[in-house]
XYZ file of C-alpha atoms in Angstrom:
634
model
C -5.270 -32.173 1.656
C -1.549 -32.872 2.093
C 0.744 -30.606 0.189
C 4.429 -31.129 -0.392
C 6.721 -28.433 0.929
C 10.413 -27.792 0.941
C 10.369 -26.254 4.400
C 12.966 -27.117 6.960
C 12.353 -27.399 10.732
C 14.150 -24.064 11.083
C 12.047 -22.211 8.474
C 10.679 -19.044 10.141
C 7.120 -18.032 9.415
C 6.870 -14.447 8.164
C 3.915 -12.072 8.230
C 5.020 -9.303 5.810
C 3.653 -5.795 6.093
C 4.314 -3.266 3.281
C 3.445 0.352 4.061
C 3.163 3.319 1.672
C 5.881 5.594 0.491
C 5.073 6.840 -3.094
C 8.353 6.708 -5.131
C 10.124 5.186 -2.062
C 8.376 2.039 -3.285
C 11.732 1.439 -5.055
C 13.410 0.863 -1.684
C 10.621 -1.462 -0.589
C 10.883 -3.354 -3.916
C 14.623 -3.970 -3.266
C 13.830 -5.375 0.217
C 11.106 -7.552 -1.069
C 13.293 -8.870 -3.940
C 15.716 -10.361 -1.396
C 13.090 -11.664 1.062
C 11.087 -13.240 -1.712
C 14.155 -14.860 -3.255
C 15.037 -16.417 0.113
C 11.441 -17.734 0.560
C 11.683 -19.472 -2.858
C 15.000 -21.220 -2.185
C 15.075 -25.072 -2.252
C 15.725 -25.025 1.528
C 14.418 -21.603 2.680
C 15.160 -20.055 6.023
C 11.843 -18.180 5.857
C 8.316 -18.828 4.630
C 6.131 -15.869 3.702
C 2.593 -17.029 4.173
C 0.765 -13.785 5.045
C 1.193 -10.391 3.283
C -0.533 -7.131 4.168
C -0.110 -3.876 2.271
C -1.483 -0.390 1.792
C -0.850 2.319 -0.804
C 2.447 1.659 -2.595
C 2.893 -1.252 -0.236
C -0.202 -2.955 -1.671
C 1.413 -2.790 -5.086
C 4.737 -4.103 -3.808
C 2.985 -6.876 -1.889
C 1.167 -7.873 -5.031
C 4.574 -8.208 -6.784
C 5.859 -10.512 -4.001
C 2.636 -12.531 -4.083
C 3.049 -12.927 -7.882
C 6.330 -14.830 -7.456
C 5.283 -16.689 -4.266
C 2.250 -18.010 -6.094
C 4.362 -19.227 -9.015
C 3.450 -16.545 -11.555
C 7.130 -16.563 -12.664
C 10.471 -17.990 -11.432
C 12.266 -15.243 -9.552
C 15.289 -17.453 -8.938
C 16.147 -17.463 -12.627
C 15.850 -13.691 -13.129
C 18.417 -10.987 -12.537
C 17.295 -8.147 -10.245
C 16.885 -5.837 -13.263
C 14.594 -8.329 -15.013
C 12.333 -8.824 -11.953
C 8.838 -7.323 -11.685
C 10.090 -5.396 -8.582
C 12.691 -3.510 -10.661
C 10.593 -3.155 -13.795
C 7.605 -1.707 -11.860
C 9.399 0.622 -9.430
C 12.565 1.583 -11.230
C 11.747 1.452 -14.923
C 8.009 2.337 -14.969
C 7.688 4.742 -12.022
C 9.108 7.618 -14.004
C 7.767 11.153 -14.343
C 7.711 10.757 -18.161
C 5.316 7.816 -17.840
C 2.945 9.713 -15.545
C 3.185 13.148 -17.091
C 3.562 13.235 -20.878
C 2.150 15.064 -23.907
C -0.571 12.496 -24.545
C -1.784 12.811 -20.914
C -1.703 16.677 -21.165
C -4.032 16.523 -24.234
C -6.254 14.060 -22.456
C -6.278 16.209 -19.306
C -7.191 19.357 -21.241
C -10.041 17.645 -23.164
C -11.436 16.083 -19.960
C -11.107 19.495 -18.277
C -13.481 20.920 -20.929
C -15.993 18.138 -20.341
C -15.875 18.597 -16.575
C -16.119 22.379 -16.866
C -19.335 22.085 -18.877
C -20.621 19.469 -16.420
C -20.004 21.747 -13.463
C -22.009 24.554 -15.010
C -24.837 22.137 -15.793
C -24.708 20.946 -12.224
C -24.733 24.521 -10.911
C -27.875 25.276 -12.919
C -29.631 22.073 -11.770
C -28.859 22.768 -8.133
C -30.052 26.369 -8.444
C -33.351 25.306 -10.104
C -34.100 22.815 -7.339
C -33.464 25.407 -4.664
C -35.754 27.818 -6.426
C -38.646 25.361 -6.443
C -41.073 26.044 -3.637
C -42.297 22.450 -3.554
C -38.835 20.838 -3.493
C -38.048 18.847 -0.385
C -34.774 19.224 1.431
C -33.676 15.860 0.057
C -34.455 16.938 -3.509
C -32.652 20.239 -3.028
C -29.544 18.472 -1.881
C -29.692 15.660 -4.378
C -26.901 15.567 -6.920
C -26.851 13.585 -10.234
C -24.850 10.419 -10.182
C -22.259 11.830 -12.659
C -21.077 8.306 -13.413
C -19.607 9.319 -16.801
C -17.734 12.407 -15.612
C -13.976 12.038 -16.021
C -11.848 12.112 -12.843
C -9.267 14.835 -13.232
C -5.823 14.199 -11.729
C -2.351 15.645 -11.765
C -0.708 12.476 -13.068
C -1.664 9.792 -15.493
C -2.509 6.404 -14.003
C -0.571 4.699 -16.814
C 2.372 3.820 -14.542
C -0.010 2.269 -11.959
C -1.801 0.328 -14.723
C 1.553 -1.125 -15.947
C 1.467 -3.443 -12.965
C -1.262 -5.327 -14.863
C 1.183 -6.111 -17.631
C 4.106 -6.992 -15.402
C 2.240 -9.499 -13.241
C 0.027 -11.225 -15.856
C 1.628 -14.456 -17.035
C 0.689 -16.005 -20.379
C -2.322 -18.149 -19.794
C -3.146 -16.407 -16.445
C -2.229 -17.252 -12.903
C -2.498 -20.923 -11.938
C -3.408 -22.353 -8.519
C -0.296 -22.209 -6.219
C 1.475 -25.152 -4.542
C 1.495 -23.504 -1.103
C -1.183 -21.385 0.617
C -0.759 -17.615 0.802
C -2.970 -14.945 2.398
C -2.825 -11.527 0.729
C -4.568 -8.583 2.397
C -4.656 -4.996 1.183
C -6.448 -1.838 2.333
C -8.358 0.484 0.051
C -10.314 3.605 0.821
C -13.945 3.613 -0.350
C -14.848 7.204 -1.324
C -18.624 6.676 -1.126
C -18.333 4.684 2.052
C -20.465 1.790 3.238
C -23.335 1.940 5.681
C -22.461 -0.704 8.278
C -24.625 -2.303 10.933
C -23.116 -3.121 14.316
C -25.157 -5.000 16.882
C -24.698 -4.422 20.635
C -26.938 -6.334 23.014
C -29.713 -6.623 20.385
C -29.391 -2.917 19.558
C -28.417 -1.922 16.002
C -25.975 0.910 15.523
C -25.286 2.206 12.024
C -22.060 3.862 11.002
C -20.355 4.866 7.756
C -16.986 3.370 7.092
C -14.651 4.052 4.167
C -11.839 1.708 5.266
C -11.963 -1.641 3.434
C -9.678 -4.658 3.521
C -9.495 -6.873 0.531
C -8.722 -10.491 1.514
C -7.424 -13.062 -0.862
C -6.769 -16.647 0.307
C -4.875 -18.684 -2.244
C -4.554 -22.489 -2.126
C -3.902 -25.400 -4.454
C -7.567 -26.496 -4.634
C -8.725 -23.241 -6.284
C -10.346 -23.839 -9.692
C -8.309 -22.426 -12.559
C -11.003 -19.985 -13.634
C -11.594 -18.711 -10.096
C -7.834 -18.245 -9.685
C -7.666 -16.049 -12.775
C -10.562 -13.927 -11.527
C -9.094 -13.620 -8.009
C -5.794 -12.406 -9.537
C -7.551 -9.852 -11.626
C -9.242 -8.620 -8.418
C -5.846 -8.496 -6.707
C -4.373 -6.333 -9.454
C -7.398 -4.026 -9.394
C -7.137 -3.692 -5.619
C -3.424 -2.865 -5.851
C -4.149 -0.225 -8.434
C -6.829 1.313 -6.192
C -4.677 1.225 -3.066
C -1.804 2.873 -4.880
C -3.920 5.724 -6.304
C -2.510 8.603 -4.203
C -5.313 11.224 -3.791
C -5.427 14.040 -6.393
C -2.089 12.870 -7.872
C -3.815 9.820 -9.452
C -7.486 9.320 -10.323
C -9.624 6.921 -8.223
C -10.377 3.405 -9.429
C -13.916 2.072 -9.857
C -14.305 -1.581 -8.749
C -17.101 -3.933 -7.898
C -17.649 -5.804 -4.647
C -19.817 -8.823 -4.212
C -22.227 -8.457 -1.305
C -21.042 -11.725 0.202
C -17.312 -10.922 0.098
C -15.226 -10.466 3.251
C -14.986 -6.682 2.922
C -18.870 -6.476 2.885
C -19.321 -8.609 6.007
C -20.867 -5.829 8.132
C -22.834 -4.009 5.448
C -26.267 -2.805 6.610
C -29.439 -4.625 5.635
C -30.690 -1.262 4.233
C -29.162 -2.282 0.899
C -31.174 -5.502 0.637
C -34.651 -6.768 0.140
C -36.095 -7.700 3.523
C -35.520 -11.300 4.454
C -35.827 -13.433 7.547
C -32.977 -12.955 10.062
C -31.608 -16.454 9.544
C -31.481 -16.246 5.764
C -28.407 -15.034 3.789
C -28.521 -11.756 1.876
C -29.551 -12.543 -1.684
C -30.821 -9.505 -3.527
C -30.252 -5.738 -3.536
C -33.147 -3.350 -3.369
C -34.231 -1.577 -6.503
C -33.957 1.689 -4.566
C -30.133 1.276 -4.255
C -28.791 4.334 -6.224
C -27.339 3.821 -9.708
C -24.203 5.632 -8.534
C -23.160 2.482 -6.624
C -24.554 -0.106 -8.979
C -22.402 -1.708 -11.719
C -23.238 -1.438 -15.444
C -25.007 -3.601 -16.356
C -26.773 -3.994 -12.939
C -26.139 -7.139 -10.921
C -28.315 -8.058 -7.951
C -25.325 -9.207 -5.884
C -22.757 -6.560 -6.749
C -22.129 -2.995 -5.613
C -19.716 -0.661 -7.411
C -17.660 1.960 -5.591
C -14.789 4.451 -6.268
C -11.624 3.612 -4.422
C -8.460 5.555 -3.628
C -5.244 5.237 -1.655
C -5.540 2.544 1.109
C -2.971 4.419 3.191
C -5.440 7.289 3.948
C -7.255 5.367 6.700
C -4.955 2.404 7.390
C -1.305 3.002 6.472
C 0.011 0.129 8.610
C -2.428 -2.842 8.198
C -0.219 -5.275 10.101
C -3.020 -5.823 12.608
C -5.024 -7.396 9.747
C -2.229 -10.012 9.365
C -2.193 -10.683 13.075
C -5.934 -11.110 13.130
C -6.120 -13.661 10.253
C -3.261 -15.690 11.731
C -5.131 -15.849 15.017
C -8.243 -17.148 13.257
C -6.222 -19.736 11.459
C -4.728 -21.058 14.765
C -8.157 -21.786 16.185
C -8.953 -25.496 16.567
C -12.225 -24.916 14.773
C -10.758 -22.501 12.277
C -12.661 -23.877 9.352
C -15.956 -22.815 10.990
C -14.748 -19.180 10.989
C -14.040 -19.074 7.226
C -16.406 -19.381 4.303
C -16.956 -22.626 2.449
C -14.740 -21.640 -0.498
C -11.839 -20.700 1.861
C -11.881 -23.885 3.973
C -9.265 -25.626 1.759
C -6.946 -22.709 2.483
C -7.336 -23.336 6.240
C -6.581 -26.988 5.814
C -3.514 -26.431 3.674
C -2.188 -23.707 5.959
C -2.464 -26.015 8.956
C -0.687 -28.821 6.984
C 2.343 -26.571 6.735
C 2.893 -27.311 10.467
C 4.492 -23.930 11.065
C 6.067 -23.128 14.393
C 4.168 -19.888 14.994
C 6.003 -19.268 18.219
C 8.951 -18.297 15.968
C 6.810 -16.117 13.682
C 8.287 -12.752 12.865
C 6.117 -9.792 11.814
C 8.194 -7.848 9.343
C 7.383 -4.167 8.904
C 9.112 -2.351 5.999
C 9.372 1.383 6.687
C 11.408 3.476 4.173
C 11.534 6.651 6.325
C 11.357 5.865 10.066
C 11.330 8.509 12.781
C 14.559 8.057 14.755
C 15.045 11.158 16.912
C 13.751 14.628 17.891
C 15.145 16.217 14.707
C 13.556 13.732 12.413
C 10.506 15.953 11.852
C 10.628 19.743 11.849
C 7.248 20.048 13.527
C 8.507 18.280 16.629
C 10.409 21.402 17.649
C 8.374 24.021 15.693
C 7.324 26.961 17.848
C 4.709 28.591 15.647
C 2.130 27.296 13.170
C 0.460 29.520 10.603
C -3.355 29.413 10.063
C -2.803 27.508 6.789
C -0.504 24.979 8.544
C -3.112 24.454 11.270
C -5.808 23.951 8.673
C -3.761 21.441 6.676
C -2.896 19.547 9.842
C -6.545 18.466 10.024
C -5.828 16.425 6.913
C -2.206 15.401 7.336
C -2.006 14.534 11.076
C -4.619 11.675 11.010
C -2.704 10.158 8.146
C 0.636 10.462 9.985
C -0.913 8.994 13.134
C -1.303 5.454 11.643
C 2.087 4.163 12.805
C 1.627 5.346 16.415
C -1.939 3.933 16.587
C -1.050 0.528 15.155
C 2.226 0.128 17.030
C 0.555 1.037 20.318
C -2.188 -1.425 19.545
C 0.410 -4.122 19.134
C 2.179 -3.081 22.381
C -1.136 -3.440 24.248
C -1.656 -6.869 22.760
C 1.847 -7.897 23.838
C 1.136 -6.732 27.352
C -2.188 -8.696 27.400
C -0.251 -11.723 26.116
C 2.233 -11.419 28.943
C -0.573 -11.099 31.461
C -2.172 -14.249 30.019
C 1.087 -16.161 30.458
C 1.388 -15.036 34.094
C -2.252 -15.937 34.744
C -1.792 -19.353 33.119
C 1.306 -20.006 35.290
C -0.581 -19.003 38.458
C -3.567 -21.175 37.578
C -1.291 -24.159 36.827
C 0.460 -23.663 40.120
C -2.814 -23.487 42.044
C -4.995 -26.086 40.251
C -2.505 -28.217 38.312
C -1.954 -28.607 34.546
C -4.828 -31.078 34.058
C -7.365 -28.533 35.430
C -5.739 -25.801 33.417
C -6.231 -27.719 30.187
C -10.034 -27.565 30.810
C -10.065 -23.798 30.798
C -7.223 -23.144 28.371
C -9.560 -22.709 25.394
C -11.714 -20.267 27.386
C -8.623 -18.331 28.340
C -7.464 -18.086 24.745
C -10.915 -16.825 23.734
C -10.879 -14.249 26.522
C -7.284 -13.031 25.752
C -6.771 -14.089 22.102
C -3.249 -12.758 21.819
C 0.218 -14.222 21.494
C 3.353 -12.130 21.853
C 4.048 -10.328 18.535
C 7.718 -10.273 17.518
C 7.724 -7.152 15.410
C 10.813 -6.602 13.232
C 11.294 -3.414 11.274
C 13.262 -3.101 8.110
C 14.447 0.427 7.262
C 17.651 1.954 5.827
C 19.309 2.189 9.264
C 19.503 -1.585 9.522
C 22.515 -1.456 7.166
C 24.451 0.035 10.115
C 24.118 -3.419 11.838
C 26.811 -4.730 9.454
C 29.438 -2.413 11.019
C 28.055 -2.993 14.508
C 28.604 -6.792 14.020
C 32.324 -6.214 14.565
C 31.552 -5.701 18.280
C 28.653 -8.178 18.519
C 28.955 -10.901 21.177
C 26.891 -13.343 19.118
C 29.139 -15.474 16.951
C 26.195 -16.724 14.795
C 25.010 -13.236 14.050
C 28.568 -11.941 13.488
C 29.515 -14.562 10.927
C 26.478 -13.856 8.819
C 26.624 -10.077 9.047
C 30.383 -9.821 8.592
C 30.094 -11.430 5.219
C 28.441 -8.173 4.136
C 31.313 -5.957 5.402
C 32.688 -5.426 1.806
C 29.327 -3.982 0.873
C 29.310 -1.696 3.892
C 32.862 -0.534 3.155
C 31.861 0.297 -0.431
C 29.171 2.709 0.738
C 29.859 6.460 0.319
C 31.246 8.191 3.437
C 28.094 10.340 3.862
C 25.877 7.229 4.042
C 28.105 5.531 6.587
C 28.136 8.746 8.593
C 24.308 9.043 8.478
C 24.015 5.375 9.566
C 26.124 6.165 12.596
C 24.136 9.350 13.334
C 20.873 7.452 12.780
C 19.896 10.057 10.185
C 17.877 7.934 7.795
C 16.687 10.969 5.848
C 20.135 11.362 4.350
C 20.347 7.795 3.099
C 17.596 7.304 0.479
C 17.465 9.411 -2.611
C 13.701 9.676 -3.253
C 12.638 11.081 0.094
C 12.228 14.757 -0.977
C 9.204 16.570 -2.500
C 6.934 14.578 -0.259
C 8.537 11.291 -1.457
C 7.597 12.181 -5.080
C 11.244 13.074 -5.830
C 12.146 9.658 -7.069
C 9.811 9.991 -10.011
C 12.137 12.660 -11.510
C 15.271 10.609 -11.972
C 15.914 6.888 -12.546
C 19.225 7.227 -10.718
C 17.356 7.976 -7.503
C 15.182 4.902 -7.834
C 18.181 2.749 -8.738
C 19.967 4.045 -5.618
C 17.030 3.223 -3.396
C 16.373 -0.231 -4.955
C 20.021 -1.224 -4.341
C 19.922 0.065 -0.691
C 16.637 -1.873 -0.327
C 18.391 -5.061 -1.402
C 21.222 -4.461 1.029
C 18.714 -3.792 3.810
C 16.886 -7.021 3.051
C 20.108 -9.052 3.046
C 21.177 -7.430 6.306
C 17.843 -8.353 7.916
C 18.099 -11.946 6.679
C 21.626 -12.294 8.110
C 20.694 -10.721 11.444
C 17.399 -12.526 12.095
C 17.561 -15.748 10.087
C 21.359 -16.426 9.819
C 21.076 -16.716 6.060
C 24.395 -17.325 4.317
C 24.798 -14.850 1.428
C 26.551 -16.259 -1.593
C 29.810 -14.717 -2.806
C 28.283 -14.215 -6.266
C 25.431 -12.094 -4.837
C 27.856 -9.925 -2.808
C 30.029 -9.451 -5.849
C 26.965 -8.555 -7.979
C 26.066 -5.760 -5.445
C 29.615 -4.587 -5.190
C 29.793 -4.262 -8.994
C 26.754 -1.918 -8.885
C 28.398 0.165 -6.184
C 31.649 0.783 -8.025
C 32.880 2.097 -11.362
C 31.604 4.648 -13.787
C 28.036 3.369 -13.857
C 27.663 2.777 -10.118
C 24.090 3.053 -8.789
C 24.878 4.410 -5.306
C 24.842 8.214 -5.275
C 27.693 10.156 -3.620
C 25.480 13.061 -2.637
C 21.999 13.284 -1.190
C 19.636 14.695 -3.867
C 17.657 17.868 -3.022
C 15.057 19.876 -4.970
C 17.785 22.361 -5.933
C 19.658 19.504 -7.676
C 16.863 19.039 -10.196
C 17.482 20.104 -13.787
C 15.843 23.345 -15.017
C 13.436 21.379 -17.187
C 12.379 19.361 -14.154
C 11.800 22.464 -12.069
C 9.663 23.879 -14.836
C 7.794 20.614 -14.932
C 7.013 20.965 -11.197
C 5.663 24.456 -11.881
C 3.486 23.035 -14.668
C 2.134 20.396 -12.324
C 1.321 23.102 -9.771
C -0.569 24.974 -12.549
C -2.440 21.796 -13.432
C -3.466 21.222 -9.818
C -4.763 24.827 -9.599
C -6.609 24.411 -12.956
C -8.360 21.262 -11.639
C -9.387 23.012 -8.394
C -10.939 25.885 -10.385
C -12.678 23.499 -12.845
C -14.190 21.350 -10.022
C -15.628 24.390 -8.197
C -19.449 24.714 -8.225
C -21.310 28.009 -8.309
C -24.903 28.279 -7.020
C -27.381 31.078 -7.902
C -28.156 32.506 -11.354
C -26.514 35.832 -10.620
C -23.316 34.184 -9.370
C -23.284 31.663 -12.240
C -23.182 34.554 -14.671
C -20.801 36.892 -12.831
C -18.400 34.395 -11.232
C -18.730 32.037 -14.213
C -17.018 34.538 -16.491
C -14.175 34.834 -13.988
C -13.950 31.078 -13.617
C -13.711 30.566 -17.417
C -11.132 33.273 -17.673
C -8.940 31.780 -14.982
C -9.233 28.277 -16.474
C -8.197 29.666 -19.872
C -5.261 31.522 -18.343
C -4.053 28.491 -16.348
C -4.377 26.324 -19.485
C -2.292 28.675 -21.567
C 0.358 28.870 -18.785
C 0.455 25.078 -18.568
C 0.899 24.776 -22.270
C 3.671 27.331 -22.243
C 5.383 25.548 -19.392
C 5.091 22.224 -21.250
C 6.641 23.714 -24.356
C 9.437 25.381 -22.386
C 10.276 22.250 -20.447
C 10.488 20.165 -23.728
C 12.800 22.792 -25.341
C 15.016 23.079 -22.344
C 15.146 19.270 -21.897
C 16.413 18.931 -25.529
C 19.063 21.587 -24.875
C 20.135 19.775 -21.702
C 20.610 16.580 -23.677
C 22.596 18.328 -26.443
C 24.866 20.119 -23.912
C 25.285 17.172 -21.618
C 28.929 15.920 -21.414
């Protein structure tokens, strides 16, 4: 199928990767606003055809996809009216994720779960007391499908994305193809089957990648269903553990994320037959209600837990699309996407892999632990959970580095073979060579707050093309507060964004912090476009940004916010949230043995009651003090 495009010969293909960042999603949203706007111009300098995302990045990537697929016209909207701003600046507020209605709901659900944990304790104790009970029976737990999932925050703000990106009448098939991939973490995990030399190896994996391939030939009804699945996946990927409850979602057994699932789930069939029906013995805990013979149901949480930088997924799908027989690699329903993508005639040698990272590591003092001399037992224990999470960037970036080295070796090998046997002979083995070393050089481009410093550095740049584009942004750079310009020169990115304290949850406490980060995200996006794509920024856009940086209602903060800068009511709220977290931990605890159920059960109920009363007192106190703060405010 031929599709009409407004691409120019100089349009640069972009694979866009959006990582996590909690409330720093406001910065990422600002970057994406500018990149998406450029991709939607009548004669764009870039085309965004592949998006990958995890955690907050999956939510931001969904917002970008919403506009790229034609859900709404971003070019006619002001930044404040865009879904990027509405989601990450307006909705991502502490009052939306922690309010009185959620407190009441949390306390009521706490009672339900407390009763359920005591029932569970008694059931487990009974089974262990039975002489005839097998080990499996003794360890078996009830499905608990109806038990509420306790969390510190309400998922209301995450669910708001559904309202923001749902156009009247639903999403319609797009004019241009777009691949959207997002990671989610499956709490139950999937039993996978991996075959090595006719030997089957079974493993449990919890890392899933949702793959959505949009094209103009999609039927309207399927498009609507796909988009609902996208929104659900974004909600699941953005559900930060403990802070937000997990999301239950269904997966079709023939979907891409179930490709390696073990045959243990299915009724036995011949090896050459497709999987058709689930076994009756598949537990109810992973079956949808009502049951469906081709659907499994799982609980999902933050996609950044196991894959916080899924850019390798974008590289992999692009490589598949470039194959001569690419349609054979994809399912029947996705073949039109392959055809339309190839018809774009992109020059993938120019492709840029954009990596948005709100808080990069720049130097030895970027992280305290880099020079820390002693670690307490608690710190060592916590590191078992935090270090694997923090290792994502190093693992993925080193993986890309290895691929680039292999790509360079392939080029050297190709040159030597051509020199020895001639280009005609080389053409015969070129396909085999590409299959053996299926990599092309990856041109990775990072966008982080430090890129704004490139505006000032352009004064000494030898490149006239780069200089002219970047120097148009000099008025914006000059309008930045002195502390930000100093941090840019010192490469201290932690002193630039406002939401990067309290584990990046700080931005939830004040809209001003998110406004600051969103505007700096826009400036970062414009700087990147000028530096890498020679985009000419209109005078009206520059003046619009300058207007938000000056005057009484300016959105750029003069000082870097710290926990000590929070209002008293906000500090009390933090204490209340800590009490809630402790209450949840006590409620979820399970006691085994009749003696311990009675003796420790009394203590458990007493502690729960005490924590509940303290939480209610802290809530009342924070409300009263907040009212006083408003009355006494100048």
